[in-house]
mmCIF file of C-alpha atoms in Angstrom:
data_model
loop_
_atom_site.group_PDB
_atom_site.id
_atom_site.type_symbol
_atom_site.label_atom_id
_atom_site.label_comp_id
_atom_site.label_asym_id
_atom_site.label_seq_id
_atom_site.Cartn_x
_atom_site.Cartn_y
_atom_site.Cartn_z
ATOM 1 C CA UNK U 146 4.436 26.366 -32.219
ATOM 2 C CA UNK U 147 7.986 27.640 -31.530
ATOM 3 C CA UNK U 148 6.268 30.357 -29.260
ATOM 4 C CA UNK U 149 4.956 26.921 -27.043
ATOM 5 C CA UNK U 150 8.138 25.665 -26.419
ATOM 6 C CA UNK U 151 9.808 29.260 -25.281
ATOM 7 C CA UNK U 152 7.255 29.763 -22.816
ATOM 8 C CA UNK U 153 7.428 26.248 -21.197
ATOM 9 C CA UNK U 154 11.603 26.974 -21.395
ATOM 10 C CA UNK U 155 11.157 30.367 -19.923
ATOM 11 C CA UNK U 156 9.252 29.650 -16.795
ATOM 12 C CA UNK U 157 10.031 27.197 -13.628
ATOM 13 C CA UNK U 158 6.866 26.420 -12.312
ATOM 14 C CA UNK U 159 3.961 24.842 -14.838
ATOM 15 C CA UNK U 160 0.465 24.459 -14.166
ATOM 16 C CA UNK U 161 -1.548 22.331 -16.909
ATOM 17 C CA UNK U 162 -5.126 22.740 -17.450
ATOM 18 C CA UNK U 163 -8.135 20.733 -18.898
ATOM 19 C CA UNK U 164 -11.950 21.393 -19.727
ATOM 20 C CA UNK U 165 -14.775 19.922 -17.311
ATOM 21 C CA UNK U 166 -15.871 16.472 -17.790
ATOM 22 C CA UNK U 167 -12.497 15.430 -19.448
ATOM 23 C CA UNK U 168 -12.153 13.202 -22.195
ATOM 24 C CA UNK U 169 -9.181 11.396 -23.541
ATOM 25 C CA UNK U 170 -8.035 14.288 -25.584
ATOM 26 C CA UNK U 171 -8.193 16.689 -22.735
ATOM 27 C CA UNK U 172 -6.748 14.238 -20.518
ATOM 28 C CA UNK U 173 -4.214 12.785 -23.010
ATOM 29 C CA UNK U 174 -2.957 16.203 -23.952
ATOM 30 C CA UNK U 175 -2.791 17.341 -20.654
ATOM 31 C CA UNK U 176 -0.718 14.417 -19.394
ATOM 32 C CA UNK U 177 1.305 14.157 -22.715
ATOM 33 C CA UNK U 178 2.467 17.498 -22.462
ATOM 34 C CA UNK U 179 3.422 17.184 -18.646
ATOM 35 C CA UNK U 180 5.237 14.101 -18.818
ATOM 36 C CA UNK U 181 7.051 15.873 -22.085
ATOM 37 C CA UNK U 182 7.930 18.719 -19.638
ATOM 38 C CA UNK U 183 9.314 16.333 -16.835
ATOM 39 C CA UNK U 184 11.439 14.147 -19.243
ATOM 40 C CA UNK U 185 12.693 17.722 -21.008
ATOM 41 C CA UNK U 186 13.571 19.526 -17.781
ATOM 42 C CA UNK U 187 13.229 17.201 -14.795
ATOM 43 C CA UNK U 188 14.073 20.788 -12.841
ATOM 44 C CA UNK U 189 11.128 22.206 -13.661
ATOM 45 C CA UNK U 190 7.516 22.089 -11.402
ATOM 46 C CA UNK U 191 5.013 20.968 -13.365
ATOM 47 C CA UNK U 192 1.170 20.228 -12.130
ATOM 48 C CA UNK U 193 -1.609 18.640 -13.763
ATOM 49 C CA UNK U 194 -4.641 20.473 -12.505
ATOM 50 C CA UNK U 195 -8.113 19.422 -12.583
ATOM 51 C CA UNK U 196 -11.353 18.226 -10.343
ATOM 52 C CA UNK U 197 -13.480 16.582 -12.282
ATOM 53 C CA UNK U 198 -11.416 13.174 -13.421
ATOM 54 C CA UNK U 199 -14.381 12.010 -16.233
ATOM 55 C CA UNK U 200 -14.824 8.866 -17.270
ATOM 56 C CA UNK U 201 -11.043 7.945 -18.742
ATOM 57 C CA UNK U 202 -9.948 8.748 -15.152
ATOM 58 C CA UNK U 203 -8.618 4.840 -14.697
ATOM 59 C CA UNK U 204 -6.305 5.498 -18.195
ATOM 60 C CA UNK U 205 -4.767 8.501 -16.618
ATOM 61 C CA UNK U 206 -2.932 9.591 -13.696
ATOM 62 C CA UNK U 207 -4.524 10.886 -10.266
ATOM 63 C CA UNK U 208 -4.557 14.837 -10.824
ATOM 64 C CA UNK U 209 -2.334 17.148 -8.778
ATOM 65 C CA UNK U 210 -2.393 19.305 -5.734
ATOM 66 C CA UNK U 211 -0.889 22.613 -5.537
ATOM 67 C CA UNK U 212 -1.480 25.872 -3.171
ATOM 68 C CA UNK U 213 -2.735 29.097 -4.554
ATOM 69 C CA UNK U 214 1.006 30.376 -4.465
ATOM 70 C CA UNK U 215 2.389 27.821 -6.742
ATOM 71 C CA UNK U 216 -0.618 28.801 -8.980
ATOM 72 C CA UNK U 217 -0.072 32.488 -8.768
ATOM 73 C CA UNK U 218 4.206 32.091 -10.181
ATOM 74 C CA UNK U 219 3.145 29.849 -12.888
ATOM 75 C CA UNK U 220 3.199 29.727 -16.371
ATOM 76 C CA UNK U 221 -1.011 28.477 -16.996
ATOM 77 C CA UNK U 222 -1.192 25.922 -20.356
ATOM 78 C CA UNK U 223 -4.779 25.710 -20.695
ATOM 79 C CA UNK U 224 -5.438 22.937 -23.242
ATOM 80 C CA UNK U 225 -8.742 21.670 -25.021
ATOM 81 C CA UNK U 226 -11.194 24.249 -24.130
ATOM 82 C CA UNK U 227 -12.889 26.990 -26.130
ATOM 83 C CA UNK U 228 -14.098 28.820 -23.579
ATOM 84 C CA UNK U 229 -12.860 30.042 -20.030
ATOM 85 C CA UNK U 230 -16.131 28.914 -17.912
ATOM 86 C CA UNK U 231 -15.076 25.072 -18.840
ATOM 87 C CA UNK U 232 -11.846 25.278 -17.341
ATOM 88 C CA UNK U 233 -11.721 22.631 -14.603
ATOM 89 C CA UNK U 234 -9.518 24.888 -11.859
ATOM 90 C CA UNK U 235 -10.237 28.287 -11.766
ATOM 91 C CA UNK U 236 -7.236 29.657 -10.464
ATOM 92 C CA UNK U 237 -5.473 29.549 -14.181
ATOM 93 C CA UNK U 238 -6.659 33.464 -13.661
ATOM 94 C CA UNK U 239 -4.512 33.978 -11.296
ATOM 95 C CA UNK U 240 -1.430 32.222 -12.891
ATOM 96 C CA UNK U 241 1.481 34.580 -14.032
ATOM 97 C CA UNK U 242 0.890 34.121 -17.578
ATOM 98 C CA UNK U 243 -1.888 32.217 -19.593
ATOM 99 C CA UNK U 244 -1.184 30.234 -22.963
ATOM 100 C CA UNK U 245 -4.585 28.271 -24.270
ATOM 101 C CA UNK U 246 -3.870 25.411 -26.966
ATOM 102 C CA UNK U 247 -7.145 24.273 -28.440
ATOM 103 C CA UNK U 248 -8.569 22.674 -31.684
ATOM 104 C CA UNK U 249 -12.126 23.852 -30.843
ATOM 105 C CA UNK U 250 -13.292 26.843 -33.051
ATOM 106 C CA UNK U 251 -12.767 29.793 -31.497
ATOM 107 C CA UNK U 252 -15.392 31.380 -28.686
ATOM 108 C CA UNK U 253 -13.800 33.366 -26.714
ATOM 109 C CA UNK U 254 -10.006 35.077 -25.968
ATOM 110 C CA UNK U 255 -9.341 34.671 -22.495
ATOM 111 C CA UNK U 256 -5.541 33.941 -22.070
ATOM 112 C CA UNK U 257 -2.525 35.971 -22.897
ATOM 113 C CA UNK U 258 -1.549 34.238 -25.857
ATOM 114 C CA UNK U 259 -3.767 31.689 -27.909
ATOM 115 C CA UNK U 260 -2.887 28.995 -30.320
ATOM 116 C CA UNK U 261 -5.686 27.180 -31.884
ATOM 117 C CA UNK U 262 -6.070 24.969 -35.081
ATOM 118 C CA UNK U 263 -9.718 24.655 -35.535
ATOM 119 C CA UNK U 264 -9.111 21.823 -38.495
ATOM 120 C CA UNK U 265 -6.636 19.608 -36.391
ATOM 121 C CA UNK U 266 -8.792 16.443 -35.114
ATOM 122 C CA UNK U 267 -7.680 17.060 -31.548
ATOM 123 C CA UNK U 268 -5.365 19.003 -28.960
ATOM 124 C CA UNK U 269 -2.886 15.820 -29.013
ATOM 125 C CA UNK U 270 -2.224 16.080 -32.355
ATOM 126 C CA UNK U 271 -1.539 19.608 -32.379
ATOM 127 C CA UNK U 272 1.133 18.994 -29.357
ATOM 128 C CA UNK U 273 2.286 15.310 -31.202
ATOM 129 C CA UNK U 274 2.927 17.643 -34.552
ATOM 130 C CA UNK U 275 4.811 19.946 -32.764
ATOM 131 C CA UNK U 276 7.044 17.449 -31.120
ATOM 132 C CA UNK U 277 7.373 15.700 -34.479
ATOM 133 C CA UNK U 278 8.352 19.023 -36.341
ATOM 134 C CA UNK U 279 11.041 19.354 -33.669
ATOM 135 C CA UNK U 280 12.685 16.263 -34.364
ATOM 136 C CA UNK U 281 11.735 15.092 -31.061
ATOM 137 C CA UNK U 282 11.713 11.641 -29.629
ATOM 138 C CA UNK U 283 8.846 10.981 -26.682
ATOM 139 C CA UNK U 284 9.368 8.753 -24.101
ATOM 140 C CA UNK U 285 6.841 5.801 -24.540
ATOM 141 C CA UNK U 286 4.737 7.062 -21.613
ATOM 142 C CA UNK U 287 4.157 10.592 -23.312
ATOM 143 C CA UNK U 288 3.269 8.834 -26.674
ATOM 144 C CA UNK U 289 1.039 6.782 -25.254
ATOM 145 C CA UNK U 290 -0.710 9.469 -23.391
ATOM 146 C CA UNK U 291 -1.146 11.666 -26.780
ATOM 147 C CA UNK U 292 -1.784 8.684 -28.856
ATOM 148 C CA UNK U 293 -4.799 7.758 -26.627
ATOM 149 C CA UNK U 294 -6.393 11.146 -26.968
ATOM 150 C CA UNK U 295 -5.523 11.455 -31.104
ATOM 151 C CA UNK U 296 -7.521 8.380 -31.879
ATOM 152 C CA UNK U 297 -9.932 9.314 -29.146
ATOM 153 C CA UNK U 298 -11.017 12.445 -30.742
ATOM 154 C CA UNK U 299 -10.603 11.146 -34.472
ATOM 155 C CA UNK U 300 -12.321 7.823 -33.771
ATOM 156 C CA UNK U 301 -9.722 5.846 -35.209
ATOM 157 C CA UNK U 302 -8.654 8.404 -38.195
ATOM 158 C CA UNK U 303 -12.618 8.396 -39.239
ATOM 159 C CA UNK U 304 -13.581 11.946 -38.653
ATOM 160 C CA UNK U 305 -13.649 14.359 -41.691
ATOM 161 C CA UNK U 306 -10.799 16.681 -39.931
ATOM 162 C CA UNK U 307 -8.306 13.600 -40.013
ATOM 163 C CA UNK U 308 -5.695 14.727 -42.282
ATOM 164 C CA UNK U 309 -2.266 13.180 -44.115
ATOM 165 C CA UNK U 310 -0.926 14.976 -41.097
ATOM 166 C CA UNK U 311 -3.212 13.265 -38.818
ATOM 167 C CA UNK U 312 -2.014 10.555 -39.907
ATOM 168 C CA UNK U 313 1.921 10.939 -39.749
ATOM 169 C CA UNK U 314 1.540 12.060 -36.180
ATOM 170 C CA UNK U 315 -0.153 9.193 -35.647
ATOM 171 C CA UNK U 316 2.809 7.349 -37.268
ATOM 172 C CA UNK U 317 5.241 9.093 -35.619
ATOM 173 C CA UNK U 318 3.674 8.426 -31.585
ATOM 174 C CA UNK U 319 4.059 4.543 -33.022
ATOM 175 C CA UNK U 320 7.739 5.107 -33.532
ATOM 176 C CA UNK U 321 7.728 6.303 -30.176
ATOM 177 C CA UNK U 322 7.001 2.676 -29.045
ATOM 178 C CA UNK U 323 3.107 3.038 -28.546
ATOM 179 C CA UNK U 324 1.105 0.198 -27.313
ATOM 180 C CA UNK U 325 -1.680 0.433 -30.216
ATOM 181 C CA UNK U 326 -3.765 -2.780 -29.187
ATOM 182 C CA UNK U 327 -3.861 -0.814 -25.529
ATOM 183 C CA UNK U 328 -5.220 2.287 -26.486
ATOM 184 C CA UNK U 329 -7.744 0.904 -28.810
ATOM 185 C CA UNK U 330 -9.036 -1.113 -25.731
ATOM 186 C CA UNK U 331 -8.927 1.683 -23.284
ATOM 187 C CA UNK U 332 -10.606 3.928 -25.780
ATOM 188 C CA UNK U 333 -12.926 1.658 -27.502
ATOM 189 C CA UNK U 334 -13.510 -1.782 -25.542
ATOM 190 C CA UNK U 335 -16.595 -1.382 -23.607
ATOM 191 C CA UNK U 336 -17.916 -3.253 -19.981
ATOM 192 C CA UNK U 337 -20.631 -5.721 -20.001
ATOM 193 C CA UNK U 338 -22.711 -2.614 -18.269
ATOM 194 C CA UNK U 339 -22.011 -0.248 -20.875
ATOM 195 C CA UNK U 340 -22.794 -2.523 -23.466
ATOM 196 C CA UNK U 341 -26.235 -3.299 -21.888
ATOM 197 C CA UNK U 342 -26.570 0.631 -21.993
ATOM 198 C CA UNK U 343 -25.696 0.976 -25.618
ATOM 199 C CA UNK U 344 -27.985 -1.666 -26.814
ATOM 200 C CA UNK U 345 -30.818 0.371 -24.075
ATOM 201 C CA UNK U 346 -30.212 3.602 -26.015
ATOM 202 C CA UNK U 347 -30.101 1.909 -29.749
ATOM 203 C CA UNK U 348 -33.412 0.170 -28.725
ATOM 204 C CA UNK U 349 -35.197 3.388 -27.002
ATOM 205 C CA UNK U 350 -34.150 5.825 -29.469
ATOM 206 C CA UNK U 351 -36.091 8.273 -31.320
ATOM 207 C CA UNK U 352 -35.996 8.981 -35.196
ATOM 208 C CA UNK U 353 -37.657 12.210 -36.268
ATOM 209 C CA UNK U 354 -38.566 12.941 -39.948
ATOM 210 C CA UNK U 355 -36.411 9.628 -40.358
ATOM 211 C CA UNK U 356 -33.348 11.386 -40.220
ATOM 212 C CA UNK U 357 -32.564 12.307 -36.762
ATOM 213 C CA UNK U 358 -31.619 9.889 -34.182
ATOM 214 C CA UNK U 359 -32.152 11.215 -30.268
ATOM 215 C CA UNK U 360 -32.891 9.929 -26.906
ATOM 216 C CA UNK U 361 -33.797 11.457 -23.947
ATOM 217 C CA UNK U 362 -31.810 9.462 -20.855
ATOM 218 C CA UNK U 363 -33.006 10.217 -17.057
ATOM 219 C CA UNK U 364 -30.884 9.921 -14.158
ATOM 220 C CA UNK U 365 -32.827 5.992 -13.082
ATOM 221 C CA UNK U 366 -32.193 4.680 -16.590
ATOM 222 C CA UNK U 367 -28.294 5.079 -16.771
ATOM 223 C CA UNK U 368 -28.188 4.219 -12.677
ATOM 224 C CA UNK U 369 -29.725 0.865 -13.589
ATOM 225 C CA UNK U 370 -26.778 -0.077 -15.675
ATOM 226 C CA UNK U 371 -24.425 1.175 -12.608
ATOM 227 C CA UNK U 372 -22.844 4.013 -15.083
ATOM 228 C CA UNK U 373 -21.973 7.638 -13.855
ATOM 229 C CA UNK U 374 -22.889 10.716 -15.638
ATOM 230 C CA UNK U 375 -20.115 11.163 -17.418
ATOM 231 C CA UNK U 376 -19.985 7.317 -18.511
ATOM 232 C CA UNK U 377 -23.526 7.552 -19.576
ATOM 233 C CA UNK U 378 -23.151 10.848 -21.533
ATOM 234 C CA UNK U 379 -20.233 9.868 -23.612
ATOM 235 C CA UNK U 380 -21.951 7.053 -25.453
ATOM 236 C CA UNK U 381 -24.065 9.516 -28.338
ATOM 237 C CA UNK U 382 -21.471 7.624 -31.136
ATOM 238 C CA UNK U 383 -23.706 4.584 -30.793
ATOM 239 C CA UNK U 384 -25.803 6.268 -33.167
ATOM 240 C CA UNK U 385 -22.902 6.585 -35.842
ATOM 241 C CA UNK U 386 -22.519 4.570 -38.811
ATOM 242 C CA UNK U 387 -26.426 4.577 -39.561
ATOM 243 C CA UNK U 388 -26.395 5.750 -43.209
ATOM 244 C CA UNK U 389 -30.329 6.633 -42.662
ATOM 245 C CA UNK U 390 -29.102 9.230 -39.537
ATOM 246 C CA UNK U 391 -28.011 12.648 -41.080
ATOM 247 C CA UNK U 392 -27.925 13.732 -37.473
ATOM 248 C CA UNK U 393 -28.164 11.796 -33.952
ATOM 249 C CA UNK U 394 -27.992 13.356 -30.208
ATOM 250 C CA UNK U 395 -28.259 12.199 -26.826
ATOM 251 C CA UNK U 396 -29.613 14.130 -23.860
ATOM 252 C CA UNK U 397 -28.831 12.635 -20.697
ATOM 253 C CA UNK U 398 -29.710 14.181 -17.270
ATOM 254 C CA UNK U 399 -27.471 15.373 -14.594
ATOM 255 C CA UNK U 400 -29.536 17.017 -11.865
ATOM 256 C CA UNK U 401 -32.806 18.221 -10.623
ATOM 257 C CA UNK U 402 -32.584 21.995 -9.865
ATOM 258 C CA UNK U 403 -33.543 23.556 -6.890
ATOM 259 C CA UNK U 404 -36.749 24.569 -8.968
ATOM 260 C CA UNK U 405 -37.478 20.917 -9.046
ATOM 261 C CA UNK U 406 -36.563 20.807 -12.679
ATOM 262 C CA UNK U 407 -34.560 18.217 -14.326
ATOM 263 C CA UNK U 408 -31.421 19.346 -16.029
ATOM 264 C CA UNK U 409 -29.968 17.810 -18.902
ATOM 265 C CA UNK U 410 -26.724 17.762 -20.925
ATOM 266 C CA UNK U 411 -26.509 16.553 -24.335
ATOM 267 C CA UNK U 412 -24.022 15.801 -27.270
ATOM 268 C CA UNK U 413 -24.905 16.481 -30.581
ATOM 269 C CA UNK U 414 -23.616 14.782 -34.106
ATOM 270 C CA UNK U 415 -23.717 15.525 -37.667
ATOM 271 C CA UNK U 416 -22.720 13.530 -40.293
ATOM 272 C CA UNK U 417 -22.128 16.895 -43.027
ATOM 273 C CA UNK U 418 -24.239 19.247 -41.933
ATOM 274 C CA UNK U 419 -23.304 22.401 -39.500
ATOM 275 C CA UNK U 420 -24.799 22.166 -35.859
ATOM 276 C CA UNK U 421 -22.243 24.097 -33.858
ATOM 277 C CA UNK U 422 -24.291 27.201 -34.101
ATOM 278 C CA UNK U 423 -27.058 25.253 -33.002
ATOM 279 C CA UNK U 424 -25.508 24.565 -29.759
ATOM 280 C CA UNK U 425 -24.087 27.664 -28.902
ATOM 281 C CA UNK U 426 -27.745 29.123 -28.671
ATOM 282 C CA UNK U 427 -28.118 26.859 -26.012
ATOM 283 C CA UNK U 428 -25.437 26.827 -23.377
ATOM 284 C CA UNK U 429 -22.732 25.098 -25.667
ATOM 285 C CA UNK U 430 -20.087 24.519 -28.267
ATOM 286 C CA UNK U 431 -17.998 22.655 -30.296
ATOM 287 C CA UNK U 432 -17.206 21.684 -33.981
ATOM 288 C CA UNK U 433 -19.063 22.053 -36.978
ATOM 289 C CA UNK U 434 -20.356 18.245 -36.845
ATOM 290 C CA UNK U 435 -19.735 17.107 -33.364
ATOM 291 C CA UNK U 436 -20.465 19.707 -30.530
ATOM 292 C CA UNK U 437 -22.354 19.631 -26.791
ATOM 293 C CA UNK U 438 -25.230 21.732 -24.987
ATOM 294 C CA UNK U 439 -26.006 22.274 -21.255
ATOM 295 C CA UNK U 440 -27.700 23.052 -18.504
ATOM 296 C CA UNK U 441 -31.162 22.125 -20.516
ATOM 297 C CA UNK U 442 -34.571 21.517 -19.445
ATOM 298 C CA UNK U 443 -37.243 19.518 -21.585
ATOM 299 C CA UNK U 444 -38.685 22.376 -23.372
ATOM 300 C CA UNK U 445 -35.529 23.707 -24.318
ATOM 301 C CA UNK U 446 -34.735 19.978 -25.735
ATOM 302 C CA UNK U 447 -37.575 20.052 -27.812
ATOM 303 C CA UNK U 448 -36.649 23.402 -29.672
ATOM 304 C CA UNK U 449 -32.989 21.746 -30.057
ATOM 305 C CA UNK U 450 -34.337 18.970 -32.052
ATOM 306 C CA UNK U 451 -36.919 20.978 -33.870
ATOM 307 C CA UNK U 452 -33.552 23.375 -34.974
ATOM 308 C CA UNK U 453 -31.360 20.499 -35.906
ATOM 309 C CA UNK U 454 -34.349 18.768 -38.285
ATOM 310 C CA UNK U 455 -35.169 22.224 -39.764
ATOM 311 C CA UNK U 456 -31.458 22.155 -40.645
ATOM 312 C CA UNK U 457 -31.397 18.845 -41.695
ATOM 313 C CA UNK U 458 -34.505 19.668 -43.898
ATOM 314 C CA UNK U 459 -32.915 22.797 -45.212
ATOM 315 C CA UNK U 460 -29.395 20.949 -46.756
#
């Protein structure tokens, strides 16, 4: 972790990157780190980059805009991203030096230096733990961003990767002035439209073998609730908490390709059965029990459903 701080200290220009379709951990780590650098080194030029705002954009600042020459002079810090193709803004490749900080299972090496803790609950946890161990007091703004990502990715400290260190890190961020109620409302409250959509998912899901819940959502389905693709695809959690479900999946239509074939992205979850290897076979990846797949057609969705069901039956 000291190396992360050393690199930040060495560079006058820093560009910070996140993955496409960013969630609260991607955005929270990006803006939490940017805020800390601004607070600690006000003379440095720091830019948070990305074109795809994601569904949590209203809780975070707008992305910065910089020219290519600035990027070429910068230290690029890539957060919460396991593979290079998912980085939002390909100019990271042209940076003077590249550093990755991530909590996903290793997929590929794409940076000059990489710091990976795949058992951490969130990338925000990695950064906040680093600040905690250095004895730093964060500004309320920096802490708020990091806490948002921490509780979002750990589902309020309820996932298997939650450790005593995770809770200690959360307590540390609270000591810096975090508004807990605000973070919870931003991450877990829902609009009336989303409430109706979530009920639509529950009412229309299929249950295979009595243990795998899944649903295939078409564009017209989520648009009639006034939701965007990014908002629609994040609702896989609605199937969690059911004792009978050992795994659950949400497949959401993104587009129709040039051949007229519907293409879907999917979110896969399981209670305690490894499924990330299945995701990696289908243009995706992630954590052992929580991962994503993308660019699927209807046939490949059925293949994934069968593979997960076979895995459940093998367990």
